[in-house]
Tab-separated table of C-alpha atoms and ligand atoms in Angstrom:
chain	number	residue	atom	x	y	z
P	633	MET	CA	-26.963	39.709	0.634
P	634	LYS	CA	-30.162	41.599	-0.069
P	635	ILE	CA	-32.111	42.397	3.111
P	636	ILE	CA	-35.376	41.627	1.343
P	637	ASP	CA	-34.271	37.961	1.191
P	638	ARG	CA	-33.890	37.917	4.980
P	639	ILE	CA	-37.280	39.609	5.411
P	640	GLN	CA	-38.902	37.007	3.208
P	641	SER	CA	-37.553	34.229	5.387
P	642	GLY	CA	-38.977	35.488	8.700
P	643	LEU	CA	-39.130	38.292	11.259
P	644	THR	CA	-35.986	40.444	11.141
P	645	LEU	CA	-34.265	42.276	13.976
P	646	SER	CA	-32.370	45.401	13.013
P	647	PHE	CA	-30.877	48.535	14.514
P	648	GLU	CA	-30.387	52.142	13.433
P	649	VAL	CA	-27.258	54.057	14.403
P	650	PHE	CA	-26.112	57.544	13.470
P	651	PRO	CA	-22.551	58.559	12.534
P	652	PRO	CA	-20.598	60.898	14.817
P	653	LYS	CA	-20.005	64.433	13.580
P	654	SER	CA	-16.991	64.604	11.257
P	655	ASP	CA	-14.719	66.145	13.940
P	656	ARG	CA	-15.594	63.469	16.543
P	657	PRO	CA	-13.936	60.054	16.861
P	658	LEU	CA	-15.600	56.999	15.374
P	659	GLU	CA	-14.345	54.576	18.055
P	660	PRO	CA	-17.214	54.917	20.576
P	661	LEU	CA	-19.712	53.980	17.847
P	662	LEU	CA	-17.476	51.155	16.613
P	663	SER	CA	-17.392	49.650	20.094
P	664	THR	CA	-21.192	49.992	20.429
P	665	LEU	CA	-21.508	48.251	17.060
P	666	GLU	CA	-19.332	45.371	18.308
P	667	ARG	CA	-21.779	44.881	21.182
P	668	LEU	CA	-24.810	45.193	18.906
P	669	TYR	CA	-23.401	42.485	16.604
P	670	ALA	CA	-23.566	40.092	19.568
P	671	LEU	CA	-27.375	40.408	19.409
P	672	SER	CA	-27.281	38.807	15.929
P	673	PRO	CA	-29.171	41.495	14.038
P	674	ASP	CA	-30.159	40.842	10.436
P	675	PHE	CA	-29.049	44.325	9.470
P	676	ILE	CA	-27.892	47.630	10.917
P	677	SER	CA	-28.748	50.910	9.247
P	678	CYS	CA	-26.806	54.155	9.433
P	679	THR	CA	-28.448	57.539	8.966
P	680	TYR	CA	-27.327	60.074	6.369
P	681	GLY	CA	-27.262	63.795	7.066
P	682	ALA	CA	-29.360	65.497	4.404
P	683	MET	CA	-27.334	68.096	2.470
P	684	GLY	CA	-24.315	65.887	2.940
P	685	SER	CA	-23.401	66.654	6.555
P	686	ASN	CA	-21.594	63.568	7.916
P	687	LYS	CA	-21.488	62.090	4.420
P	688	GLY	CA	-17.991	60.620	4.854
P	689	ARG	CA	-18.763	59.246	8.292
P	690	ASN	CA	-21.891	57.513	6.958
P	691	LEU	CA	-19.722	55.680	4.439
P	692	GLU	CA	-17.110	54.746	7.059
P	693	VAL	CA	-19.820	53.368	9.339
P	694	VAL	CA	-21.613	51.268	6.715
P	695	ARG	CA	-18.295	49.956	5.406
P	696	SER	CA	-17.358	48.874	8.911
P	697	ILE	CA	-20.739	47.139	9.451
P	698	GLN	CA	-20.460	45.353	6.113
P	699	GLU	CA	-16.854	44.341	6.756
P	700	SER	CA	-17.770	42.919	10.172
P	701	GLY	CA	-19.360	40.028	8.278
P	702	THR	CA	-21.968	39.722	11.052
P	703	CYS	CA	-24.960	41.340	9.345
P	704	GLU	CA	-25.939	43.484	6.392
P	705	ALA	CA	-25.398	47.238	6.338
P	706	LEU	CA	-28.288	49.399	5.194
P	707	SER	CA	-27.229	52.918	4.317
P	708	HIS	CA	-29.761	55.729	4.459
P	709	TYR	CA	-29.311	58.058	1.496
P	710	THR	CA	-31.214	61.258	0.746
P	711	CYS	CA	-31.896	63.096	-2.486
P	712	VAL	CA	-32.015	66.467	-0.713
P	713	GLY	CA	-28.908	68.284	-1.881
P	714	ASN	CA	-27.651	65.535	-4.200
P	715	SER	CA	-27.455	65.857	-7.979
P	716	ARG	CA	-27.583	62.896	-10.397
P	717	ALA	CA	-23.775	62.963	-10.527
P	718	ASP	CA	-23.629	62.915	-6.706
P	719	VAL	CA	-25.930	59.873	-6.622
P	720	LEU	CA	-23.801	58.031	-9.188
P	721	SER	CA	-20.667	58.789	-7.211
P	722	ALA	CA	-22.313	57.654	-3.953
P	723	LEU	CA	-23.482	54.422	-5.587
P	724	SER	CA	-19.946	53.634	-6.655
P	725	ASP	CA	-18.650	54.426	-3.117
P	726	TYR	CA	-21.272	52.132	-1.568
P	727	GLU	CA	-20.486	49.409	-4.066
P	728	ALA	CA	-16.763	49.682	-3.265
P	729	ALA	CA	-17.661	49.406	0.437
P	730	GLY	CA	-19.547	46.176	-0.246
P	731	VAL	CA	-22.935	47.705	0.629
P	732	GLU	CA	-25.917	46.194	-1.199
P	733	ASN	CA	-28.844	47.824	0.603
P	734	LEU	CA	-29.967	51.456	0.665
P	735	LEU	CA	-32.856	53.264	2.319
P	736	ALA	CA	-33.763	55.813	-0.366
P	737	LEU	CA	-35.194	58.976	1.154
P	738	ARG	CA	-36.019	62.498	0.196
P	739	GLY	CA	-34.436	63.699	3.446
P	740	ASP	CA	-35.353	66.362	5.928
P	741	PHE	CA	-34.618	69.910	4.880
P	742	PRO	CA	-31.959	71.570	7.037
P	743	SER	CA	-33.154	74.900	8.445
P	744	GLY	CA	-33.375	77.567	5.778
P	745	VAL	CA	-33.827	75.011	2.970
P	746	THR	CA	-37.268	74.434	1.482
P	747	GLN	CA	-36.663	72.320	-1.591
P	748	THR	CA	-34.439	69.518	-2.857
P	749	GLN	CA	-32.573	71.803	-5.298
P	750	GLY	CA	-34.542	70.382	-8.176
P	751	PHE	CA	-32.687	67.169	-8.988
P	752	PHE	CA	-35.141	64.761	-7.392
P	753	ALA	CA	-38.248	66.158	-5.745
P	754	HIS	CA	-39.294	62.945	-3.999
P	755	ALA	CA	-37.947	59.585	-2.876
P	756	ASN	CA	-39.763	57.715	-5.678
P	757	GLU	CA	-37.701	59.673	-8.243
P	758	LEU	CA	-34.470	58.739	-6.462
P	759	ILE	CA	-35.567	55.080	-6.357
P	760	ALA	CA	-36.442	55.080	-10.077
P	761	PHE	CA	-33.112	56.729	-10.932
P	762	ILE	CA	-31.072	54.180	-8.940
P	763	ARG	CA	-33.137	51.281	-10.337
P	764	ALA	CA	-32.425	52.497	-13.874
P	765	GLN	CA	-28.656	52.486	-13.186
P	766	THR	CA	-28.088	49.168	-11.478
P	767	ASP	CA	-29.584	46.080	-9.866
P	768	ARG	CA	-26.794	45.890	-7.356
P	769	PHE	CA	-28.797	47.578	-4.588
P	770	SER	CA	-31.945	46.488	-2.845
P	771	LEU	CA	-33.884	49.654	-2.020
P	772	ALA	CA	-36.016	50.336	1.031
P	773	ALA	CA	-38.262	53.380	1.467
P	774	ALA	CA	-39.834	55.222	4.393
P	775	CYS	CA	-43.471	55.188	5.473
P	776	TYR	CA	-45.390	57.019	8.168
P	777	PRO	CA	-48.124	55.255	10.202
P	778	GLU	CA	-49.423	58.620	11.434
P	779	LYS	CA	-48.797	60.321	8.059
P	780	HIS	CA	-45.767	62.330	6.988
P	781	LEU	CA	-46.001	65.678	8.747
P	782	LEU	CA	-46.264	67.575	5.451
P	783	ALA	CA	-48.679	65.174	3.719
P	784	GLU	CA	-52.174	66.511	3.170
P	785	SER	CA	-53.780	63.231	4.195
P	786	ILE	CA	-53.035	59.556	4.837
P	787	ASP	CA	-54.410	58.839	1.353
P	788	ALA	CA	-51.888	61.255	-0.200
P	789	ASP	CA	-49.130	59.456	1.703
P	790	ILE	CA	-50.403	56.066	0.500
P	791	ASP	CA	-50.323	57.375	-3.101
P	792	ALA	CA	-46.683	58.299	-2.451
P	793	LEU	CA	-46.019	54.754	-1.191
P	794	LEU	CA	-47.538	53.305	-4.357
P	795	LYS	CA	-45.139	55.483	-6.371
P	796	LYS	CA	-42.185	54.150	-4.341
P	797	GLN	CA	-43.455	50.591	-4.840
P	798	ASP	CA	-43.867	51.110	-8.600
P	799	ALA	CA	-40.410	52.674	-8.807
P	800	GLY	CA	-38.853	49.496	-7.402
P	801	ALA	CA	-38.652	49.735	-3.607
P	802	ALA	CA	-38.341	46.256	-2.070
P	803	PHE	CA	-39.667	46.995	1.420
P	804	LEU	CA	-40.821	49.814	3.691
P	805	MET	CA	-39.599	50.986	7.076
P	806	THR	CA	-41.872	52.952	9.380
P	807	GLN	CA	-41.394	56.138	11.283
P	808	LEU	CA	-41.726	55.672	15.056
P	809	CYS	CA	-45.298	55.185	16.243
P	810	TYR	CA	-46.329	54.620	19.869
P	811	SER	CA	-49.968	53.927	19.033
P	812	VAL	CA	-50.546	50.338	17.898
P	813	GLU	CA	-54.089	51.346	16.882
P	814	ASN	CA	-52.787	54.059	14.538
P	815	TYR	CA	-50.155	51.658	13.212
P	816	LEU	CA	-52.759	48.973	12.463
P	817	ARG	CA	-55.152	51.471	10.865
P	818	PHE	CA	-52.316	52.606	8.591
P	819	ILE	CA	-51.363	49.022	7.639
P	820	ASP	CA	-54.999	48.266	6.825
P	821	ARG	CA	-55.367	51.393	4.645
P	822	ALA	CA	-52.038	50.799	2.909
P	823	ARG	CA	-52.943	47.173	2.090
P	824	LYS	CA	-56.403	48.156	0.878
P	825	GLY	CA	-54.785	50.923	-1.188
P	826	GLY	CA	-52.547	48.405	-2.990
P	827	VAL	CA	-49.283	48.593	-1.019
P	828	ARG	CA	-47.912	45.035	-1.122
P	829	LEU	CA	-44.363	45.605	0.160
P	830	PRO	CA	-43.235	44.065	3.460
P	831	ILE	CA	-43.309	46.651	6.261
P	832	VAL	CA	-40.618	46.718	8.962
P	833	ALA	CA	-41.762	48.531	12.115
P	834	GLY	CA	-39.445	51.256	13.437
P	835	VAL	CA	-39.423	51.546	17.240
P	836	LEU	CA	-37.797	54.284	19.305
P	837	PRO	CA	-37.377	52.841	22.819
P	838	LEU	CA	-39.182	55.035	25.342
P	839	LEU	CA	-36.385	55.987	27.722
P	840	LYS	CA	-36.371	59.699	28.432
P	841	LYS	CA	-39.269	62.077	28.788
P	842	ASP	CA	-37.569	64.970	27.000
P	843	GLY	CA	-36.405	62.761	24.144
P	844	LEU	CA	-39.914	61.366	23.738
P	845	VAL	CA	-41.494	64.811	23.501
P	846	ARG	CA	-38.822	66.177	21.155
P	847	MET	CA	-38.819	63.213	18.766
P	848	THR	CA	-42.580	62.764	18.568
P	849	LEU	CA	-43.203	66.475	17.970
P	850	SER	CA	-40.428	66.930	15.416
P	851	ASN	CA	-41.650	63.910	13.459
P	852	GLY	CA	-45.332	64.861	13.612
P	853	CYS	CA	-46.213	61.723	15.638
P	854	SER	CA	-48.772	61.416	18.423
P	855	ILE	CA	-48.313	60.733	22.132
P	856	PRO	CA	-51.089	58.253	23.017
P	857	ALA	CA	-52.946	58.614	26.340
P	858	GLU	CA	-51.116	55.588	27.769
P	859	VAL	CA	-47.749	57.233	27.108
P	860	ALA	CA	-48.955	60.642	28.329
P	861	ALA	CA	-49.966	58.890	31.569
P	862	LEU	CA	-46.417	57.562	31.974
P	863	VAL	CA	-45.078	61.095	31.543
P	864	GLY	CA	-47.565	62.368	34.145
P	865	ARG	CA	-46.825	59.578	36.625
P	866	TYR	CA	-43.051	59.134	36.247
P	867	GLY	CA	-41.885	62.214	34.330
P	868	GLU	CA	-40.131	63.754	37.359
P	869	SER	CA	-37.927	60.723	37.992
P	870	GLU	CA	-35.540	59.735	35.222
P	871	GLU	CA	-35.066	56.241	36.652
P	872	SER	CA	-38.769	55.478	37.146
P	873	PHE	CA	-39.620	56.850	33.704
P	874	ARG	CA	-36.947	54.679	32.122
P	875	ALA	CA	-38.282	51.542	33.845
P	876	ALA	CA	-41.897	52.321	32.894
P	877	GLY	CA	-40.835	53.272	29.356
P	878	HIS	CA	-38.957	50.000	29.007
P	879	ALA	CA	-42.039	47.990	30.065
P	880	PHE	CA	-44.177	49.995	27.599
P	881	THR	CA	-41.716	49.428	24.718
P	882	VAL	CA	-41.448	45.695	25.446
P	883	SER	CA	-45.206	45.355	25.183
P	884	LEU	CA	-45.303	47.563	22.045
P	885	VAL	CA	-42.703	45.377	20.308
P	886	ARG	CA	-44.495	42.161	21.304
P	887	ARG	CA	-47.755	43.527	19.936
P	888	LEU	CA	-46.163	44.647	16.636
P	889	ILE	CA	-44.742	41.147	16.185
P	890	GLN	CA	-48.107	39.546	17.016
P	891	GLU	CA	-49.774	41.818	14.473
P	892	GLY	CA	-47.467	40.576	11.719
P	893	ALA	CA	-44.712	43.203	11.362
P	894	SER	CA	-42.087	41.933	8.908
P	895	GLY	CA	-39.322	43.090	11.200
P	896	ILE	CA	-38.501	45.189	14.253
P	897	HIS	CA	-36.075	48.042	13.611
P	898	LEU	CA	-34.852	49.666	16.824
P	899	TYR	CA	-33.688	53.266	16.788
P	900	THR	CA	-30.752	52.745	19.150
P	901	LEU	CA	-29.538	56.358	19.469
P	902	ASN	CA	-26.136	54.607	19.566
P	903	ARG	CA	-26.916	52.994	22.953
P	904	PHE	CA	-26.443	49.352	23.817
P	905	GLU	CA	-27.744	48.332	27.288
P	906	ASP	CA	-31.313	49.583	26.908
P	907	VAL	CA	-31.554	48.128	23.428
P	908	ALA	CA	-30.202	44.731	24.508
P	909	ASN	CA	-32.632	44.546	27.448
P	910	LEU	CA	-35.491	45.366	25.099
P	911	VAL	CA	-34.422	42.665	22.635
P	912	TYR	CA	-34.220	40.069	25.441
P	913	ASP	CA	-37.352	41.082	27.338
P	914	ALA	CA	-39.448	41.229	24.155
P	915	GLY	CA	-38.301	37.660	23.457
P	916	ILE	CA	-36.654	38.426	20.085
P	917	ARG	CA	-33.316	36.993	21.190
P	918	GLU	CA	-32.485	34.816	24.180
P	919	LYS	CA	-30.429	36.400	26.949
P	920	PRO	CA	-27.070	34.631	27.190
P	921	HIS	CA	-26.400	32.844	30.513
P	922	TYR	CA	-22.798	33.474	31.526
N	210	FAD	P1	-41.015	61.396	0.154
N	210	FAD	O1	-41.418	59.995	-0.129
N	210	FAD	O2	-40.556	62.219	-0.985
N	210	FAD	O3	-42.270	62.076	0.899
N	210	FAD	C1	-42.198	63.414	1.394
N	210	FAD	C2	-43.586	64.061	1.317
N	210	FAD	O4	-43.966	64.255	-0.047
N	210	FAD	C3	-44.713	63.245	1.929
N	210	FAD	O5	-45.622	64.156	2.484
N	210	FAD	C4	-45.340	62.494	0.769
N	210	FAD	O6	-46.716	62.219	0.968
N	210	FAD	C5	-45.127	63.486	-0.379
N	210	FAD	N1	-44.804	62.809	-1.641
N	210	FAD	C6	-44.013	61.710	-1.805
N	210	FAD	N2	-43.876	61.424	-3.112
N	210	FAD	C7	-44.582	62.353	-3.790
N	210	FAD	C8	-44.784	62.608	-5.177
N	210	FAD	N3	-44.236	61.831	-6.115
N	210	FAD	N4	-45.547	63.685	-5.535
N	210	FAD	C9	-46.085	64.496	-4.588
N	210	FAD	N5	-45.927	64.290	-3.238
N	210	FAD	C10	-45.176	63.252	-2.853
N	210	FAD	N6	-33.929	61.920	7.024
N	210	FAD	C11	-32.610	62.227	6.835
N	210	FAD	O7	-32.294	63.365	6.483
N	210	FAD	N7	-31.640	61.274	7.021
N	210	FAD	C12	-31.923	60.005	7.389
N	210	FAD	O8	-31.029	59.176	7.549
N	210	FAD	C13	-33.311	59.641	7.598
N	210	FAD	N8	-33.673	58.389	7.952
N	210	FAD	C14	-35.018	58.056	8.045
N	210	FAD	C15	-35.384	56.739	8.330
N	210	FAD	C16	-36.740	56.379	8.415
N	210	FAD	C17	-37.109	54.939	8.704
N	210	FAD	C18	-37.741	57.364	8.250
N	210	FAD	C19	-39.206	56.996	8.368
N	210	FAD	C20	-37.378	58.683	7.986
N	210	FAD	C21	-36.022	59.050	7.868
N	210	FAD	N9	-35.622	60.344	7.567
N	210	FAD	C22	-34.293	60.665	7.397
N	210	FAD	C23	-36.622	61.416	7.484
N	210	FAD	C24	-37.119	61.632	6.041
N	210	FAD	O9	-36.046	62.008	5.217
N	210	FAD	C25	-38.156	62.740	6.131
N	210	FAD	O10	-39.304	62.296	6.785
N	210	FAD	C26	-38.486	63.406	4.807
N	210	FAD	O11	-39.206	64.601	5.104
N	210	FAD	C27	-39.338	62.554	3.888
N	210	FAD	O12	-38.619	61.542	3.311
N	210	FAD	P2	-39.336	60.467	2.349
N	210	FAD	O13	-38.285	59.636	1.772
N	210	FAD	O14	-40.477	59.808	3.031
N	210	FAD	O15	-39.900	61.483	1.236
């Protein structure tokens, strides 16, 4: 099933997982996935290591999600490091695995790499190429409420979104964003700029101070004053920070839903408990009574 059809019928709940490194066992992730399925997600996405690291594991993971029959698999796929022939081969692998949904990305450059090797410079070119080959896949694309860290301006980023829309993307998924104000300003500018695609909000649960700082900085996102205050107040105690971060994320998710997000996509970091508590406490799914 195409994820866009689920999005069009109401708020979606989805999760992102990442594949283990190729020399590590898959079983711990498979058992986390089993527990995540119990939360009845609409889809689960699996990241793709740009330049092909973990390529095989990405395919194993999405195949397993798709074969579970519980939800749709969304595979991330990057054009960094992939030629046209590589894309065609990947499309046939995904098709054989039963996957119908891809998140088409340029990809982050691994250290020492500064360009995509010339096959596809940007995600819109990858989307157009896939669209020209087949209708089998529904394609999602990335967007950045606080602007992509290399974009010259929000307007330049919105132009890029229009190119992805014109190329045939079906919906957009956001980078993490802890500031609802920045998120809403972006949505407003994107809509006024002509972006019509549904937008699924990506949320990284606020659980660890170091993780928060690392992820926000590496993605060029901001730490709003409210979050900085949590770091100042609870940063020395892992347990207190986790509890305060959970309360913050619950209220962030509720607000994103109230403001009309098409879906909530939780970056799970392959964890279950914290994610499940967030899903229950934000009221997206009812907690089972055993
Ligand atoms: P693009 O759309 O190509 O944009 C990159 C930059 O170029 C932006 O600054 C944009 O404004 C500009 N631009 C875009 N199109 C054009 C154009 N036609 N002409 C000129 N400028 C243009 N990375 C991974 O490696 N693996 C993953 O699994 C992964 N998953 C992600 C999931 C989500 C939800 C998000 C938001 C990001 C993910 N990323 C992943 C990171 C992503 O690959 C990087 O942010 C990458 O630097 C940009 O990818 P993109 O698809 O947005 O690129």
